[in-house]
Coordinates of C-alpha atoms in Angstrom, one line a residue:
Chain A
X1 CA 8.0 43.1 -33.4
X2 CA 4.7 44.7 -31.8
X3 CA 3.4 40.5 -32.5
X4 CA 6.1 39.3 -31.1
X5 CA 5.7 41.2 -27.7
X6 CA 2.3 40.7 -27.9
X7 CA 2.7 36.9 -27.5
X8 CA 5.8 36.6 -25.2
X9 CA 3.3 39.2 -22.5
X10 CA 0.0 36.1 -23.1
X11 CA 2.7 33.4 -22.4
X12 CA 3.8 35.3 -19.5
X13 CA 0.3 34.9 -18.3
X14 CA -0.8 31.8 -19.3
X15 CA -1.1 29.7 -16.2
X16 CA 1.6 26.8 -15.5
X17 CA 0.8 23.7 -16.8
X18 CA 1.7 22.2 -13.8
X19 CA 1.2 24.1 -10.6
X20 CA 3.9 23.3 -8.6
X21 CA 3.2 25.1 -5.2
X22 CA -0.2 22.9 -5.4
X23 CA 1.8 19.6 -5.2
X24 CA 4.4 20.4 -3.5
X25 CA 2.1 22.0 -0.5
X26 CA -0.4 19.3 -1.1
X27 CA 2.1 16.9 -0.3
X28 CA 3.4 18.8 2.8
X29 CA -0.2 19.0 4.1
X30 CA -0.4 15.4 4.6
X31 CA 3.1 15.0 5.6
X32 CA 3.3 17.6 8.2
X33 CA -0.6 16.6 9.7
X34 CA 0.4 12.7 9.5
X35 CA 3.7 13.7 11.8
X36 CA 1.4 15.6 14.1
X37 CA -0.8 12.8 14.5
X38 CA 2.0 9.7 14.9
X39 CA 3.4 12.3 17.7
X40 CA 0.0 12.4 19.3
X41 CA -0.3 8.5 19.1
X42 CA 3.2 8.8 20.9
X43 CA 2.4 10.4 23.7
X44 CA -1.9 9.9 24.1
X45 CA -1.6 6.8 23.3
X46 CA 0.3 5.1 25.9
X47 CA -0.6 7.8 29.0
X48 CA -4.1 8.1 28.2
X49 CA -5.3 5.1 25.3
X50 CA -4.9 1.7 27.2
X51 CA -8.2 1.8 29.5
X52 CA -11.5 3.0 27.9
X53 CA -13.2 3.1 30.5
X54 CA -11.1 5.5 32.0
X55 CA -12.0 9.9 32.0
X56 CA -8.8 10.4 30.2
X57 CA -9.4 8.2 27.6
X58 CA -13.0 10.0 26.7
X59 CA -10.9 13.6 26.3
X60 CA -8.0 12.4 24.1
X61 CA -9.5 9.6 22.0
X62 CA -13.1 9.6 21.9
X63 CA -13.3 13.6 21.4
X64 CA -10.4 13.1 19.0
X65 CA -13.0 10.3 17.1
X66 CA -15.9 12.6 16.9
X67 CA -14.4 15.3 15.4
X68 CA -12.4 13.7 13.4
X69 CA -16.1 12.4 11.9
X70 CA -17.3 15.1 11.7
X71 CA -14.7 17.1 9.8
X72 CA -14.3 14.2 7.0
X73 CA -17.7 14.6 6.6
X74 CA -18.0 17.9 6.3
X75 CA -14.6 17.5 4.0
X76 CA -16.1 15.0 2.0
X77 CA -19.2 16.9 0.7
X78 CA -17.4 20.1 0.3
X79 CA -14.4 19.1 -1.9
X80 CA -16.8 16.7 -4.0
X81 CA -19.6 19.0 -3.6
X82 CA -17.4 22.1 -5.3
X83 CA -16.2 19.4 -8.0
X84 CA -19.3 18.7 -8.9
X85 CA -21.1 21.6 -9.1
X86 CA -17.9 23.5 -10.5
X87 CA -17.9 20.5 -13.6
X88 CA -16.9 21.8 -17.2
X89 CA -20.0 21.7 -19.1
X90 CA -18.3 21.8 -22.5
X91 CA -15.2 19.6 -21.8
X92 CA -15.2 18.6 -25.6
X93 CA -14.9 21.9 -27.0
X94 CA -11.6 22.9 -24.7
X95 CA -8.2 23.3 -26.1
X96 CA -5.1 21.1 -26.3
X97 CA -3.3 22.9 -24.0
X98 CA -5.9 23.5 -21.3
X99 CA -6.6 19.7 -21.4
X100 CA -2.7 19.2 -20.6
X101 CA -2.9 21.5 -18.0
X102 CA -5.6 19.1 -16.6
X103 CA -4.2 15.9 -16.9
X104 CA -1.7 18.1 -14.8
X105 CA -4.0 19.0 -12.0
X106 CA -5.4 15.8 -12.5
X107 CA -1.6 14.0 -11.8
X108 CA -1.5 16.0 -8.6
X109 CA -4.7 14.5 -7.6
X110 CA -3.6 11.1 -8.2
X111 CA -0.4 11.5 -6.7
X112 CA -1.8 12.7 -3.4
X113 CA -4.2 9.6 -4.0
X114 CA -0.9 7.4 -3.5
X115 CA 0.5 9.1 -1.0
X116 CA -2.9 9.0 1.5
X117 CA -2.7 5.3 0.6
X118 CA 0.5 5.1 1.6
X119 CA 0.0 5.9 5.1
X120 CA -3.6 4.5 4.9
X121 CA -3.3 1.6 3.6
X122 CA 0.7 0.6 5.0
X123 CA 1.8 3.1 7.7
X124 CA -1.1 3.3 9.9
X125 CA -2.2 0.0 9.0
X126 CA 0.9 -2.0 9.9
X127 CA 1.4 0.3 12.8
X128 CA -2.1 -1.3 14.0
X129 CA -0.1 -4.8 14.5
X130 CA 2.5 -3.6 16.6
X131 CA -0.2 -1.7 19.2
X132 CA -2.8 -4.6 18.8
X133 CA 0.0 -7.6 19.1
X134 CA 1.2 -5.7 22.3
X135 CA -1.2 -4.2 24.3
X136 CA -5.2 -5.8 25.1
X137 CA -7.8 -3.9 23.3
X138 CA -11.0 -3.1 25.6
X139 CA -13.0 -1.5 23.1
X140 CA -13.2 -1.3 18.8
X141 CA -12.5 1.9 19.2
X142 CA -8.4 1.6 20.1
X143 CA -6.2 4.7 20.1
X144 CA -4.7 2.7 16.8
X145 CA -8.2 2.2 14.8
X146 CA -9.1 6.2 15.4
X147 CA -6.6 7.0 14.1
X148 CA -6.2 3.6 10.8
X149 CA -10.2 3.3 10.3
X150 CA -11.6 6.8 11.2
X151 CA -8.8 8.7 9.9
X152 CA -6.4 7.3 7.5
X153 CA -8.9 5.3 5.7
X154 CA -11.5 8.1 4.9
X155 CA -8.8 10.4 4.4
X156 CA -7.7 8.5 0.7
X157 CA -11.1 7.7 0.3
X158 CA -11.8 11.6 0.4
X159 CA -8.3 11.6 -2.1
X160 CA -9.5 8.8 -4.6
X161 CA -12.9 9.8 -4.6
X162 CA -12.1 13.4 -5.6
X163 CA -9.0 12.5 -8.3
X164 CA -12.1 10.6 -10.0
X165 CA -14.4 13.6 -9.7
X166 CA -12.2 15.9 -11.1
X167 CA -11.2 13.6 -14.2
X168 CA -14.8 12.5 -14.9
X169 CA -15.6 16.5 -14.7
X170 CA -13.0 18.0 -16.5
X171 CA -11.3 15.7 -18.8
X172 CA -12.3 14.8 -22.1
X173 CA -10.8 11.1 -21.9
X174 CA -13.1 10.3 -19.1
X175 CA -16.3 12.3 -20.0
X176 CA -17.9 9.7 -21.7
X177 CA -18.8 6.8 -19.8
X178 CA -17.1 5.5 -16.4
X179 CA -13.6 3.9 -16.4
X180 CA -13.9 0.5 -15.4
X181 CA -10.2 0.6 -13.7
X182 CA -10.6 4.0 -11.9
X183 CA -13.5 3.0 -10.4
X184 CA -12.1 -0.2 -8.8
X185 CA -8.9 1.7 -8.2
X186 CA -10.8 4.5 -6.1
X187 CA -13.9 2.0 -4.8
X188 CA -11.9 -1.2 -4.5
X189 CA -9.8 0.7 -1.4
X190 CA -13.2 2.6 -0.3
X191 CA -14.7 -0.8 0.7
X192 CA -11.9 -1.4 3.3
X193 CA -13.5 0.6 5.4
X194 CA -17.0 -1.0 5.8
X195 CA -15.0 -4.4 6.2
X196 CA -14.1 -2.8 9.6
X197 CA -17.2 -4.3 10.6
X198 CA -16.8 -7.5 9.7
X199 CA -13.4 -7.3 11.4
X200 CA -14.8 -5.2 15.2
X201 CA -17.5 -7.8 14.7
X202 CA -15.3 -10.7 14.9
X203 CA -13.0 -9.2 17.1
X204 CA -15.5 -8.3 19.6
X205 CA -17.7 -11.8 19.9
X206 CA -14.8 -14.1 19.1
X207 CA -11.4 -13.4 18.5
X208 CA -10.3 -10.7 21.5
X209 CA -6.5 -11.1 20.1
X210 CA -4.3 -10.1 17.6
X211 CA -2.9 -12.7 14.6
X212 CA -2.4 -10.7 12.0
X213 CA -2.7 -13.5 9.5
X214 CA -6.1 -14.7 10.5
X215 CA -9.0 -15.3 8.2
X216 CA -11.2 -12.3 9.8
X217 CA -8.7 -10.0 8.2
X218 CA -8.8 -11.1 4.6
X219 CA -11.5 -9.0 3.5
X220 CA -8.7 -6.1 4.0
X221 CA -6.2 -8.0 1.6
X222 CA -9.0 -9.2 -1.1
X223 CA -9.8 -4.7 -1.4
X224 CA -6.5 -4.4 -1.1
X225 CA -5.7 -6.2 -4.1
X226 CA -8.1 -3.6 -5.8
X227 CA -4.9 -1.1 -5.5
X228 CA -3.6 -2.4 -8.6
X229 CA -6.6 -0.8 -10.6
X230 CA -4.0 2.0 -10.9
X231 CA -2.1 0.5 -13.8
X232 CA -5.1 0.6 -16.0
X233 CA -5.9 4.4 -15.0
X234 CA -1.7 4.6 -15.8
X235 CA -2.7 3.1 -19.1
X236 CA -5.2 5.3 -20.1
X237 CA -3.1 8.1 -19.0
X238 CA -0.4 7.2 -21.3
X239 CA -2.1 6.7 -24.3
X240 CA -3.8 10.3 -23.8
X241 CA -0.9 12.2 -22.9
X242 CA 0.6 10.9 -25.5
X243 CA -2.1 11.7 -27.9
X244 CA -2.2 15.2 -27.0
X245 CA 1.8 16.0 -27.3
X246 CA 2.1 14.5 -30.4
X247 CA 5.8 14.8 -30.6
X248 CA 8.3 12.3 -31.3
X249 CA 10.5 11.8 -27.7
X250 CA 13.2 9.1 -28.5
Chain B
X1 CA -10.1 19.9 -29.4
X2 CA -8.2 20.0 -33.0
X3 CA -7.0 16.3 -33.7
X4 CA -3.8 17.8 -35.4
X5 CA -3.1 20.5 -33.4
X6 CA -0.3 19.5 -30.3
X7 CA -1.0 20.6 -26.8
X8 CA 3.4 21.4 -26.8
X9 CA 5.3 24.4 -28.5
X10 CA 8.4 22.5 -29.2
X11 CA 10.2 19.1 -28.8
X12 CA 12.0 20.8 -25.7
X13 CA 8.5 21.4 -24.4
X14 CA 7.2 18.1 -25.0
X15 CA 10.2 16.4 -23.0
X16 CA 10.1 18.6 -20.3
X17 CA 6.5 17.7 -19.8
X18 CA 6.8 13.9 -20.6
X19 CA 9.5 13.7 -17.9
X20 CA 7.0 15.7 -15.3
X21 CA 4.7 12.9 -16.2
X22 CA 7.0 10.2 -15.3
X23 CA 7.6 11.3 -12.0
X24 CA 4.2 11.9 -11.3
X25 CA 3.1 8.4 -12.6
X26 CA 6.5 6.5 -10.9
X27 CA 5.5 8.1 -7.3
X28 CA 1.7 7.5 -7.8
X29 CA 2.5 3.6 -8.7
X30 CA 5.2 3.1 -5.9
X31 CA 3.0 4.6 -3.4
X32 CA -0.3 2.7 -4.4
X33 CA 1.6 -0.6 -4.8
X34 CA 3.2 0.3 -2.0
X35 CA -0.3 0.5 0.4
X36 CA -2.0 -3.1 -1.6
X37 CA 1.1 -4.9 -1.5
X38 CA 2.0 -4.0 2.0
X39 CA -1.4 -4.5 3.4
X40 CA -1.9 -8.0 1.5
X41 CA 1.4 -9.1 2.8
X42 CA 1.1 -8.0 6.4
X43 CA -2.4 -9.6 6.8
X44 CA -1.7 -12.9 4.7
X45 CA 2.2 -13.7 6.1
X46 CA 2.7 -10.2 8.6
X47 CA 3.4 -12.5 11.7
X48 CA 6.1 -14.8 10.4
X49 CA 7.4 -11.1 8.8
X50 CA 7.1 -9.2 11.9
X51 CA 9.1 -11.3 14.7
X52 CA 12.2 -12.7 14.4
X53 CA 11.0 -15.8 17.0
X54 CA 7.9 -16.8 14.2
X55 CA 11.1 -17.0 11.2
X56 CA 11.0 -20.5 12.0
X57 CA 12.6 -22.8 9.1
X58 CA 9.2 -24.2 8.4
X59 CA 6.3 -22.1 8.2
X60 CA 8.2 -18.9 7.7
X61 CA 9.8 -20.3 4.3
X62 CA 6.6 -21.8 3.0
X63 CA 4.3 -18.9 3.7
X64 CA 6.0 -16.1 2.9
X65 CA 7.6 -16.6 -0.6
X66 CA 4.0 -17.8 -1.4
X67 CA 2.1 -14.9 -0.5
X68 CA 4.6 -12.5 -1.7
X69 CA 4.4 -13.5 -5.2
X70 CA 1.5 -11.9 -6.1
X71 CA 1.9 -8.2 -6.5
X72 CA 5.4 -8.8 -8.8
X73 CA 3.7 -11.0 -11.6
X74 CA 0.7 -8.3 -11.7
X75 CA 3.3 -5.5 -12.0
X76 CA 5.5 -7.1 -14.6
X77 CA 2.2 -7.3 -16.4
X78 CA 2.1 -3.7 -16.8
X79 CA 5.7 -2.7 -16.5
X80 CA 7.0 -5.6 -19.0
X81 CA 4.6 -6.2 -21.7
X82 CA 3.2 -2.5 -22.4
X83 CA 6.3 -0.5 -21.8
X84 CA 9.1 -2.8 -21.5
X85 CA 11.1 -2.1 -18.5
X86 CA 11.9 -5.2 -16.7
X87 CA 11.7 -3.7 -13.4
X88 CA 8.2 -4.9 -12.1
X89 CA 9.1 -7.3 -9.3
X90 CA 12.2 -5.1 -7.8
X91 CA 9.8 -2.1 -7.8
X92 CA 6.9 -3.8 -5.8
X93 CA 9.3 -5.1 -3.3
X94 CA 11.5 -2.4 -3.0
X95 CA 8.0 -0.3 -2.1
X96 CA 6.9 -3.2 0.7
X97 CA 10.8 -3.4 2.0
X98 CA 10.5 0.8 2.7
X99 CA 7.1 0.8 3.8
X100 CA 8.1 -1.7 6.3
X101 CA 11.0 -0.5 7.3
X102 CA 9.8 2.8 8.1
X103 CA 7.2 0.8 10.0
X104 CA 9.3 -1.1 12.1
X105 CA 11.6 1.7 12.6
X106 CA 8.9 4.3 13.4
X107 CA 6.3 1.8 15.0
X108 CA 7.4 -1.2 16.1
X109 CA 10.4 0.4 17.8
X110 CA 9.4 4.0 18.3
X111 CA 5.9 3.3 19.8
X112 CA 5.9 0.0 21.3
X113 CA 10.1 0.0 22.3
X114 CA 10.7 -3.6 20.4
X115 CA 14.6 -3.5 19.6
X116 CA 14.7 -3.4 15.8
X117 CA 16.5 -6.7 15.4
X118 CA 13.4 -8.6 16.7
X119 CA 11.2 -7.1 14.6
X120 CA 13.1 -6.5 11.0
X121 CA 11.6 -7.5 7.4
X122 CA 12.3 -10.2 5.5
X123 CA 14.6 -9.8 2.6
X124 CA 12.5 -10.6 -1.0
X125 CA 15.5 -8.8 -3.0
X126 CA 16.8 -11.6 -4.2
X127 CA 13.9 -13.5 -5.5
X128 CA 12.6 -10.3 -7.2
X129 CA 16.0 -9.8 -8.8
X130 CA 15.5 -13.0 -10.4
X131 CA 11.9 -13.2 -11.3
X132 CA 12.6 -10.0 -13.5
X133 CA 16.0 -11.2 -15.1
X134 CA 14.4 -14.4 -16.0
X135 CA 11.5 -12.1 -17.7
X136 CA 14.1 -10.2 -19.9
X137 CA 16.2 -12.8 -21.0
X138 CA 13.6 -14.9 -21.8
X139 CA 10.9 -12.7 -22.4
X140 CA 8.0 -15.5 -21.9
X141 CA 5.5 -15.7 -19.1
X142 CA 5.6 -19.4 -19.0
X143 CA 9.5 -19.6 -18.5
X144 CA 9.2 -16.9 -15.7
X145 CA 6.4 -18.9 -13.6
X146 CA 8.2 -21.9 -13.8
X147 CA 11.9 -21.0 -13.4
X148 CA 11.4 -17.7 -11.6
X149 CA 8.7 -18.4 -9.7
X150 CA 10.4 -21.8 -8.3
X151 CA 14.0 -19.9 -7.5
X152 CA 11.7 -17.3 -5.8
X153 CA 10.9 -20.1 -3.2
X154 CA 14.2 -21.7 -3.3
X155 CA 16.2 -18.2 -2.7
X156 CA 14.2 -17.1 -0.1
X157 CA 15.8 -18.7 3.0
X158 CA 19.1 -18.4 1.8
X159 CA 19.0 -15.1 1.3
X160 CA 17.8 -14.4 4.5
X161 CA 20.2 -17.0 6.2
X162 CA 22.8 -14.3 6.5
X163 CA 20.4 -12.3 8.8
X164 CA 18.3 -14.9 10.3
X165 CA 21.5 -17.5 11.5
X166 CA 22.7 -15.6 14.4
X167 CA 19.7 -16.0 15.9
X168 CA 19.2 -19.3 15.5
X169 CA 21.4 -20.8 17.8
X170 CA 20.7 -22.6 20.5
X171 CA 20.8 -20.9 24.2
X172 CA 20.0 -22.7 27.3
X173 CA 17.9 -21.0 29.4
X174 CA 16.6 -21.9 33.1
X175 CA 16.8 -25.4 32.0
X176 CA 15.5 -25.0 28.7
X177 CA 16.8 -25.0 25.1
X178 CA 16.0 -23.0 22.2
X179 CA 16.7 -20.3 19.9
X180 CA 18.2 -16.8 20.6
X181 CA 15.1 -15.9 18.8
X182 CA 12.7 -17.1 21.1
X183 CA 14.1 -15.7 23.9
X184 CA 14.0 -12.4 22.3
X185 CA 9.6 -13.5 22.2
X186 CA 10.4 -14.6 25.5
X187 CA 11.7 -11.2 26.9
X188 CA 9.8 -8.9 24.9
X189 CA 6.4 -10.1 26.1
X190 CA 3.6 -9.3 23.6
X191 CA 0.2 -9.4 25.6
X192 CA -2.2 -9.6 22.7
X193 CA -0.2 -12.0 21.3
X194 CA -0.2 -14.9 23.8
X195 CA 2.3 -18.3 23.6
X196 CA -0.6 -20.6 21.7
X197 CA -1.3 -18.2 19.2
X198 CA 2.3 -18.6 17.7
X199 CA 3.3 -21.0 14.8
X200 CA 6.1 -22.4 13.9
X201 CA 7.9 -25.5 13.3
X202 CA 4.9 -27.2 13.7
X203 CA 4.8 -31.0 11.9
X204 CA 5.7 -34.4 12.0
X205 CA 8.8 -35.0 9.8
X206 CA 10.1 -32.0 11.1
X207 CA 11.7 -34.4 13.9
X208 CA 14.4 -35.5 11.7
X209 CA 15.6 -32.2 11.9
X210 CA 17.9 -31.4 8.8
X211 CA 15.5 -31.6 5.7
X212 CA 13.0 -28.9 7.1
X213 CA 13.8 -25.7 5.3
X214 CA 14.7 -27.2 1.8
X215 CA 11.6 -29.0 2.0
X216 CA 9.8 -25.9 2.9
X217 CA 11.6 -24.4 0.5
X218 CA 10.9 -26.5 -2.1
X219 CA 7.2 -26.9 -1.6
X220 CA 7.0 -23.1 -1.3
X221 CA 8.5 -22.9 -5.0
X222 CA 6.3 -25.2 -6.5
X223 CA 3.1 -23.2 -5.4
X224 CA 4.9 -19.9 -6.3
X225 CA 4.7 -21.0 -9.7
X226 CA 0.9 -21.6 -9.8
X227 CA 0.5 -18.1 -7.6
X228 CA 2.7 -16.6 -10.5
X229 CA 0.0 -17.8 -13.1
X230 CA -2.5 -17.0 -11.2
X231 CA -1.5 -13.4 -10.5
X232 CA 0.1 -12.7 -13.8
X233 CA -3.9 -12.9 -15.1
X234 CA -5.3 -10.8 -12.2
X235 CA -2.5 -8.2 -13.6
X236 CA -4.1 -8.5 -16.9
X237 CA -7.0 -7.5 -16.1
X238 CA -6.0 -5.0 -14.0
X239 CA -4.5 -3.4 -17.1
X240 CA -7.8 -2.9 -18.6
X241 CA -8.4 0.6 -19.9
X242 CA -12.1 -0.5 -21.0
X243 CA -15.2 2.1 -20.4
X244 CA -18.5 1.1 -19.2
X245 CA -21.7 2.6 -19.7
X246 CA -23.4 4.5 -16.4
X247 CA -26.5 2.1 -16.1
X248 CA -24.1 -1.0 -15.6
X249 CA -23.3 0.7 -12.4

């Protein structure tokens, strides 16, 4: 009886294996800031965004570029700074259970990977046709790019980049050696944004217009195409999930 | 880590927390395909997508059936021949059809005011419908490039005739004839987007008038097939689950 209480009070403690206020806000964190943002393209962009060489322009979309730099930057080498330097130096030796309950924390980092690309790499990015097909751009930086380029895009870099941390880290699947898919699934995406120069470049010194189609832009698809790098991290997933449940599930 | 011991209590446990996984991994791979198929697709056949005065019967129906091959004969890859759920076309273009209509909902009508039927997706339903029903009945990659990835080309303008007709009548305006389409272009002016930059129903035999979208059509089908192989190898690899060492980074 005494053995029996014993163990129902450590499973009472035991952590979750999946901590579902961690997704679930997660989640809501980019939801809520992305709606904040699409309502401040609403109303900045069209009352102060369509001249840059206008005063108003400099308060709401250049300040709003510069900061945004600097906070992914000071983002970026906190989160993968922490991951890093909080790594599991004996990942080998840890137990079944603790390594499901990191392939759990591990799914919530790959499912906020999709959602950033999701309004990276689609939302924001699609969004960027409408403004650019409509209105003439007098500058690279467009109330649309701040917000595609400099925001969206780091932001799932940020996303991707740390989901592979935190696997390589802290999972024994991925502690030996680099997986081939993850890393085109997470660097693949990541060089979308240094093609922005090939595409401001061409934009500035020969194509002023918007075709959405055009040849300039298909250094964007070909990284795109890296994307599908996910179903080989899916793979892998599987096949170690499975492993570690062990249980027939027909 | 044991290798016998099982990181689960009991069967209940273990299908609980398979089923967390599903979700998990379903919403991960709609939302990535999601972002690569929708960004491949708007930058390789976006225009022809985005207005209804560049769904021509020419250019429209050869580009985009082409381009939008790709992603479904990568997926099926995964989705068919590892875990067997013929589902790998629907899924990718269900993704790109709700990323884009969010899009054109949220963007192309809510921050640059163009009335949503100008500016509405095309319909791939259809074609993806077929692609993975030709997959499971005949379970060969082969039979699915060649049948499937031919009626992918030949469905598309049919099934987007039902959407697409009404505004391709004719109007006379100020003198001139042409589409209802094209005066919606007309109307809804897009500056960055001027007159000479659009394309369609450009071409020679194009004159004769009737033959120009089953031609289109046709032609579109036959390089859907070769995109299909092409794509359904690029899904292979994809697949890969292989590690490399650190100093072959």
């Amino acid at each position: 009886m005494a053995a029996t209480t014993e163990s129902v009070k450590a499973d009472a403690k035991e952590a979750p294996l999946l901590n579902k206020t961690n997704l679930i806000a997660g989640w809501m964190l980019y939801l809520v800031f992305y709606s904040f943002i699409r309502w401040y393209e609403g109303v900045y962009g069209w009352s102060a965004g369509l001249d840059s060489f206008a005063p108003e322009f400099e308060t709401y979309w250049m300040n709003m570029l510069y900061i945004e730099l600097v906070v992914e930057v000071v983002l970026a080498s906190g989160i993968w700074g922490w991951l890093w330097k909080t790594r599991d130096r004996k990942v080998m030796s840890i137990t079944p259970r603790e390594e499901l309950r990191r392939h759990f924390t591990h799914w919530t980092w790959l499912v906020m990977y999709g959602w950033a690309i999701y309004w990276g790499a689609s939302y924001f990015t699609e969004q960027d046709g409408t403004w650019h097909q409509t209105i003439v751009r007098d500058t690279d930086f467009t109330p649309s790019h701040i917000i595609e380029f400099y925001l969206s895009y780091p932001i799932y870099i940020i996303t991707g980049v740390s989901s592979f941390l935190y696997a390589k880290t802290r999972l024994p699947t991925y502690s030996e050696g680099l997986h081939l898919m993850y890393l085109v699934s997470v660097i693949g995406p990541f060089m979308i944004l240094p093609n922005v120069g090939l595409n401001e470049w061409g934009h500035t010194f020969w194509f002023m217009e918007e075709l959405f189609v055009a040849p300039l832009h298909y250094g964007f698809v070909f990284f795109g195409w890296a994307a599908l790098a996910i179903m080989g991290v899916v793979n892998t997933e599987c096949a170690a999930i499975g492993k570690l449940l062990k249980k027939d599930l027909a | 880590m044991s290798a016998s011991q099982s990181a689960v209590r009991s069967r209940a446990e273990a299908v609980a927390v398979s089923r967390t996984f599903d979700w998990m991994i379903l919403f991960t791979l709609f939302t990535v395909v999601l972002g690569g198929y929708h960004i491949h697709y708007m930058l390789t056949g976006g225009d022809w997508d985005f207005w209804t005065d560049w769904k021509d019967r020419r250019l429209w129906v050869t580009v985009a059936p082409i381009v939008s091959i790709t992603f479904p004969a990568a997926v099926q890859v995964m989705l068919w021949y590892r875990y067997r759920l013929p589902i790998g076309a629907t899924l990718c273009v269900v993704a790109l059809l709700l990323g884009e209509w969010i899009n054109r909902y949220l963007n192309f009508w809510g921050w640059t005011y163009f009335p949503v039927n100008m500016v509405f997706p095309s319909n791939l339903i259809p074609g993806a419908i077929i692609l993975d029903v030709v997959l499971l009945l005949g379970g060969s990659m082969t039979l699915t490039a060649v049948v499937g990835g031919l009626a992918w080309g030949l469905v598309f303008y049919p099934g987007n005739w039902p959407i697409i007709a009404p505004l391709h009548v004719p109007v006379e305006y100020n003198g001139m004839m042409f589409t209802l389409a094209d005066l919606q272009g007309y109307h809804y002016v897009r500056t960055g987007t001027p007159e000479y930059i659009r394309m369609v129903e450009k071409g020679t035999l194009r004159t004769f008038g009737k033959d120009v979208a089953p031609v289109s059509a046709f032609f579109s089908g036959f390089v859907s097939i070769i995109i299909y192989f092409l794509w359904h190898f690029f899904g292979k690899w994809f697949n890969k689950t292989d590690f490399i060492s650190g100093e072959d980074v």
